[in-house]
Amino acid sequence: MSYYKPLEYIVPTEDDGMVLRTILQKRMGISRKLLSRLKLTEQGITVNGERKYIDVKVRAGDRVAARMEMEASDDILPQPLPIDILYEDDELLVLNKEAGMIVHPTHGHYTDTLANGVVHYWREKGVSFRFRPVHRLDQETSGVLAVAKNPYVHQQISEEMQAHGLKKEYVALVHGVIGSDEGTVDAPIDRNPLAPHVRIVTPTGYPAVTHYRVERRFREATLARLWLETGRTHQIRVHMRHLGHPLLGDKMYGPGGTADEADKAAAEGRIPEADGSQQWHGASAPLSEGITVADRSATQPQPQAASSVCQAALPAADYAPLGRQALHACTLGLTHPVTRQWMEFHAPLPADMECCIKQLAQSEAAHEA
């Protein structure tokens, strides 16, 4: 049986006499689920090189080690695909995902994914890991994506993400001119019951918070930088549509997209519940309790509704360079699960978005002339 490099902890004086289970969970941060797996292997949990039961007491100076079995992604077909590696060590692989590439194989789409390329890359290096993306990016979203090389690393980063400790920064091009310099959208998100693949803003949804700041205004569009406190599916795309500023090139949430079609199917947008109450099922619920659009610009008044923040959206077809939504994950910051050092990874703006920005600037200059 083969193992990855062990996680080790030297027992300090203040932990003398502590139960091994406590050391593993409280000092080393090993989850109950992972601990159960480690207990089943010969070298999973050792003290000074000897296998031990987790109810024994340790002494100052003892070397506690946790070893995870090597894994493989046998269910993923290795495929030679170009991948852009930003960083790699024994625990982490950080990539710059190109737009148009699916992260993980799905039903009916088993090849040409990021996972296929990564598994092939690992096989060529003669190493074995299970493909565990720490988070997901939509197929048409480009940018930074981290892959954990073992279950402990995945667990640690997932917990940091749940505690809102990760830094996830995006750049987007949106329809219309955002009036406020910066702001926050605090608007719960859930599935549209009439189109489950589409997400909507609804007071009964899951908490979702997006912060934004205007980087540059064009005559008909805005370049914005965004930060996520939560990681709901399609969060930025849904929130910007809610503001009245859908992303350029967004086929689902942009003007005339799938979400608009779902709105039409929802008739008046309200469906009576069993208790006689009304629940909003449209794509942009009215601002009410639990749904907030906060304008933090010192020069702009506090908005009373989403429409007061923006100008009307423009036809998506006006911007030829983009064949996808103009969204790029530019920065990911996290605490390294083993070294405990804060790390930030950056992906440059892709060529298609650079081209679109150039076209918008040229259009503005021509209009002013």
XYZ file of C-alpha atoms in Angstrom:
369
model
C 0.000 0.000 0.000
C 1.358 3.445 -0.973
C 0.831 6.686 0.922
C 1.232 10.387 0.307
C 3.701 12.451 2.292
C 2.513 12.299 5.943
C 1.020 15.132 7.948
C 3.128 15.396 11.100
C 2.747 17.047 14.495
C 5.358 17.145 17.267
C 3.551 17.173 20.609
C 4.520 20.295 22.603
C 4.809 20.398 26.386
C 1.396 21.974 26.822
C -0.250 19.004 25.023
C 1.462 16.354 27.173
C -1.097 13.716 28.186
C -3.647 14.743 25.549
C -5.673 11.991 23.867
C -4.485 11.164 20.341
C -7.977 11.727 18.887
C -7.878 15.304 20.190
C -4.435 15.895 18.674
C -5.607 14.641 15.299
C -8.844 16.635 15.234
C -8.065 19.802 17.178
C -4.359 20.303 16.534
C -4.006 18.804 13.049
C -7.482 19.715 11.807
C -8.426 16.259 10.534
C -12.163 15.827 10.022
C -14.169 12.988 11.547
C -14.770 11.540 8.092
C -11.091 11.520 7.163
C -10.142 10.192 10.603
C -12.424 7.191 10.013
C -10.595 6.477 6.760
C -7.157 6.783 8.344
C -8.046 4.276 11.065
C -8.603 1.559 8.453
C -5.065 1.580 7.037
C -1.884 0.091 8.511
C 0.106 3.331 8.502
C -2.822 5.746 8.623
C -2.199 6.906 12.208
C 1.144 6.427 13.945
C 2.973 7.773 16.974
C 6.765 7.615 16.717
C 6.376 5.250 13.763
C 4.043 2.778 15.499
C 0.368 2.296 14.742
C -1.795 3.452 17.638
C -5.435 3.511 18.651
C -6.794 7.025 18.802
C -7.836 6.772 22.470
C -4.220 6.539 23.751
C -2.525 9.507 25.425
C 0.509 11.136 23.859
C 3.570 12.614 25.529
C 5.540 15.772 24.879
C 7.990 15.201 22.042
C 5.962 12.411 20.396
C 5.787 12.539 16.593
C 2.200 12.039 15.446
C 1.771 11.196 11.761
C -1.307 10.846 9.563
C -0.883 9.141 6.191
C -3.427 9.085 3.384
C -3.484 6.323 0.808
C -2.550 7.289 -2.731
C -5.548 7.698 -5.016
C -6.201 7.815 -8.736
C -8.903 9.237 -10.981
C -9.687 5.924 -12.656
C -13.097 7.180 -13.770
C -11.556 10.029 -15.799
C -10.035 9.344 -19.214
C -6.509 10.835 -19.530
C -6.411 13.148 -22.530
C -3.540 15.316 -23.812
C -4.997 18.801 -23.555
C -3.267 22.150 -23.006
C -3.420 23.291 -19.375
C -2.021 26.526 -17.966
C -0.392 25.856 -14.573
C -0.015 28.866 -12.272
C 1.367 26.968 -9.257
C 2.010 23.416 -8.092
C 3.390 21.682 -5.007
C 2.800 18.351 -3.228
C -0.641 19.461 -2.028
C -2.028 21.913 -4.567
C -2.370 22.446 -8.301
C -3.560 25.912 -9.368
C -4.630 26.436 -12.967
C -5.736 29.194 -15.292
C -8.806 27.648 -16.931
C -9.587 28.762 -20.447
C -13.108 29.817 -21.404
C -15.190 27.094 -23.034
C -13.674 24.221 -21.054
C -15.822 22.232 -18.615
C -14.079 21.536 -15.303
C -15.244 17.963 -14.670
C -16.760 15.252 -16.904
C -20.553 15.198 -16.835
C -23.247 12.983 -18.296
C -22.818 13.030 -22.049
C -19.572 15.023 -21.840
C -16.781 12.658 -20.808
C -13.835 14.175 -22.672
C -12.233 17.541 -23.422
C -12.634 18.701 -19.835
C -10.044 20.239 -17.540
C -10.044 17.017 -15.514
C -9.097 14.957 -18.581
C -6.112 17.217 -19.241
C -4.947 17.266 -15.605
C -5.173 13.479 -15.199
C -3.092 13.058 -18.370
C -0.551 15.576 -17.069
C -0.223 13.659 -13.793
C 0.116 10.337 -15.591
C 2.930 11.736 -17.770
C 4.720 12.850 -14.581
C 4.315 9.375 -13.063
C 2.234 10.584 -10.100
C -1.226 9.585 -8.950
C -3.913 11.857 -7.498
C -7.683 12.078 -7.526
C -9.004 15.140 -9.356
C -10.574 17.278 -6.613
C -11.376 20.846 -7.675
C -11.767 23.038 -4.604
C -14.404 25.112 -6.369
C -16.018 25.243 -9.803
C -16.043 27.731 -12.641
C -18.797 27.782 -15.249
C -17.823 26.394 -18.648
C -17.639 29.845 -20.229
C -15.872 31.512 -17.271
C -12.073 31.720 -17.455
C -9.510 32.121 -14.694
C -7.979 30.757 -11.506
C -9.073 27.340 -10.247
C -7.448 25.276 -7.480
C -7.273 21.481 -7.345
C -6.575 19.665 -4.068
C -4.257 16.654 -4.340
C -5.571 14.789 -1.302
C -8.721 14.707 0.870
C -7.106 16.632 3.757
C -6.219 19.591 1.532
C -9.706 19.578 0.018
C -11.273 19.493 3.476
C -9.151 22.354 4.793
C -9.826 24.678 1.854
C -13.533 23.787 1.834
C -13.762 24.755 5.504
C -11.965 28.028 4.808
C -14.400 28.699 1.973
C -17.408 27.986 4.205
C -15.976 30.420 6.762
C -15.682 33.064 3.989
C -11.896 33.007 4.335
C -11.088 32.588 0.642
C -10.459 35.612 -1.545
C -12.296 35.186 -4.854
C -11.986 38.151 -7.175
C -13.492 38.454 -10.641
C -13.498 40.917 -13.521
C -16.611 41.308 -15.661
C -17.963 43.386 -18.518
C -21.633 44.189 -18.085
C -24.376 45.851 -20.103
C -25.132 49.487 -19.386
C -23.421 52.066 -17.198
C -23.427 51.305 -13.472
C -24.174 54.560 -11.681
C -22.571 53.842 -8.315
C -18.795 53.523 -7.948
C -19.118 50.494 -5.673
C -21.745 48.527 -3.827
C -22.992 45.226 -2.443
C -25.734 42.902 -3.610
C -27.147 40.880 -0.705
C -29.810 38.837 -2.468
C -30.659 35.151 -1.803
C -30.457 32.772 -4.763
C -32.276 29.530 -5.550
C -33.347 27.454 -8.535
C -36.181 28.656 -10.721
C -38.885 26.010 -10.090
C -40.043 26.349 -13.691
C -36.498 25.969 -15.096
C -34.275 24.211 -12.510
C -31.050 24.886 -14.435
C -31.696 28.632 -14.108
C -31.052 30.482 -10.838
C -33.160 33.370 -9.571
C -33.144 35.948 -6.797
C -35.836 35.082 -4.269
C -36.318 35.997 -0.564
C -36.621 32.293 0.262
C -33.320 31.365 -1.418
C -29.865 30.658 -0.027
C -27.814 33.627 1.252
C -25.650 35.187 -1.474
C -23.467 38.291 -1.207
C -21.517 39.947 -4.024
C -19.440 43.128 -3.736
C -18.599 45.173 -6.810
C -16.495 48.165 -7.800
C -16.518 50.015 -11.097
C -13.142 49.935 -12.848
C -14.107 51.771 -16.035
C -17.253 53.118 -17.625
C -17.872 53.030 -21.355
C -20.731 54.600 -23.233
C -22.779 51.388 -23.278
C -21.028 49.049 -20.839
C -19.082 48.883 -17.586
C -15.912 47.063 -16.555
C -16.381 45.919 -12.949
C -14.360 44.084 -10.331
C -16.310 41.744 -8.069
C -15.703 39.828 -4.846
C -17.746 36.915 -3.560
C -18.602 36.272 0.080
C -20.579 33.189 -0.906
C -20.259 30.760 -3.781
C -23.732 30.087 -5.165
C -24.099 28.646 -8.642
C -24.109 31.445 -11.261
C -23.963 33.987 -8.406
C -22.300 36.890 -10.225
C -24.369 36.346 -13.354
C -27.627 36.252 -11.378
C -26.738 39.238 -9.178
C -25.657 41.436 -12.062
C -28.859 40.599 -13.934
C -30.747 41.502 -10.771
C -29.053 44.912 -10.842
C -30.124 45.381 -14.447
C -26.574 44.846 -15.729
C -26.291 41.304 -17.131
C -22.883 40.204 -18.355
C -21.968 40.795 -21.968
C -22.284 37.584 -23.968
C -24.281 35.715 -21.296
C -26.589 33.380 -23.204
C -28.504 32.347 -20.087
C -28.908 35.559 -18.084
C -28.346 38.175 -20.786
C -31.080 39.960 -22.775
C -33.230 37.439 -24.623
C -31.505 34.524 -22.882
C -32.789 31.398 -21.175
C -33.699 33.255 -17.984
C -35.908 35.675 -19.940
C -37.690 32.731 -21.534
C -38.261 31.248 -18.063
C -39.724 34.583 -16.949
C -42.282 34.483 -19.725
C -43.284 30.983 -18.689
C -43.845 32.222 -15.139
C -46.764 34.400 -16.323
C -47.231 37.102 -13.671
C -44.233 35.882 -11.680
C -46.027 34.862 -8.487
C -47.168 31.378 -7.568
C -49.473 30.849 -4.553
C -48.049 28.629 -1.830
C -50.027 26.011 0.092
C -50.543 28.418 3.000
C -52.021 31.047 0.705
C -48.923 33.246 0.698
C -47.229 34.477 -2.452
C -43.681 33.471 -3.373
C -41.661 35.269 -6.052
C -40.476 33.003 -8.839
C -39.373 35.577 -11.397
C -35.737 36.185 -12.341
C -35.557 39.539 -10.540
C -37.646 39.670 -7.396
C -38.646 43.093 -6.094
C -36.417 44.430 -3.333
C -37.863 43.290 -0.022
C -36.801 41.781 3.261
C -33.701 39.653 2.704
C -32.826 41.274 -0.640
C -30.563 44.314 -0.536
C -28.672 46.353 -3.073
C -26.297 48.629 -1.155
C -24.531 51.531 -2.883
C -21.319 52.434 -1.036
C -20.293 55.311 -3.319
C -19.760 58.558 -1.445
C -21.093 60.532 -4.407
C -24.238 58.509 -5.090
C -27.548 58.387 -3.152
C -28.641 55.181 -1.458
C -30.668 53.268 -4.117
C -34.221 52.284 -3.310
C -34.524 49.673 -6.060
C -32.283 47.783 -8.441
C -33.358 49.928 -11.405
C -32.146 53.135 -9.726
C -28.549 51.945 -9.819
C -28.289 51.582 -13.578
C -29.281 52.471 -17.079
C -31.210 50.128 -19.334
C -29.471 46.991 -20.598
C -28.354 46.874 -24.223
C -28.702 44.140 -26.871
C -26.132 41.381 -26.298
C -25.414 41.083 -30.033
C -23.684 44.483 -30.085
C -20.379 42.987 -28.903
C -18.930 40.662 -31.533
C -15.593 39.637 -29.908
C -17.281 37.619 -27.168
C -18.728 34.192 -27.769
C -19.248 33.686 -24.053
C -20.084 35.609 -20.881
C -17.476 38.256 -20.098
C -16.427 36.887 -16.698
C -12.890 36.084 -15.563
C -11.716 34.764 -12.182
C -8.621 36.935 -11.840
C -7.516 36.213 -8.245
C -7.788 33.379 -5.729
C -6.392 33.796 -2.227
C -6.233 31.035 0.384
C -4.319 29.753 3.392
C -2.082 26.866 2.370
C -3.470 23.834 4.262
C -0.025 22.511 5.252
C 2.316 25.510 5.529
C -0.483 27.792 6.845
C 0.913 30.605 4.696
C -1.466 32.982 2.911
C -1.108 32.635 -0.865
C -2.630 34.545 -3.790
C -2.785 33.391 -7.395
C -3.490 35.674 -10.341
C -4.588 34.964 -13.916
C -4.181 37.690 -16.565
C -7.195 38.944 -18.469
C -7.798 36.660 -21.490
C -7.451 37.921 -25.045
C -11.177 37.902 -25.859
C -11.996 40.233 -22.961
C -9.012 42.461 -23.778
C -10.318 42.649 -27.344
C -13.801 43.546 -26.170
C -12.473 46.307 -23.889
C -10.484 47.700 -26.803
C -13.557 47.658 -29.030
C -15.643 49.437 -26.387
C -12.949 52.096 -25.949
C -12.706 52.631 -29.735
C -16.481 52.892 -30.009
C -16.537 55.487 -27.236
C -13.733 57.497 -28.837
C -15.485 57.457 -32.195
C -18.737 58.611 -30.597
C -17.011 61.494 -28.814
C -15.291 62.540 -32.036
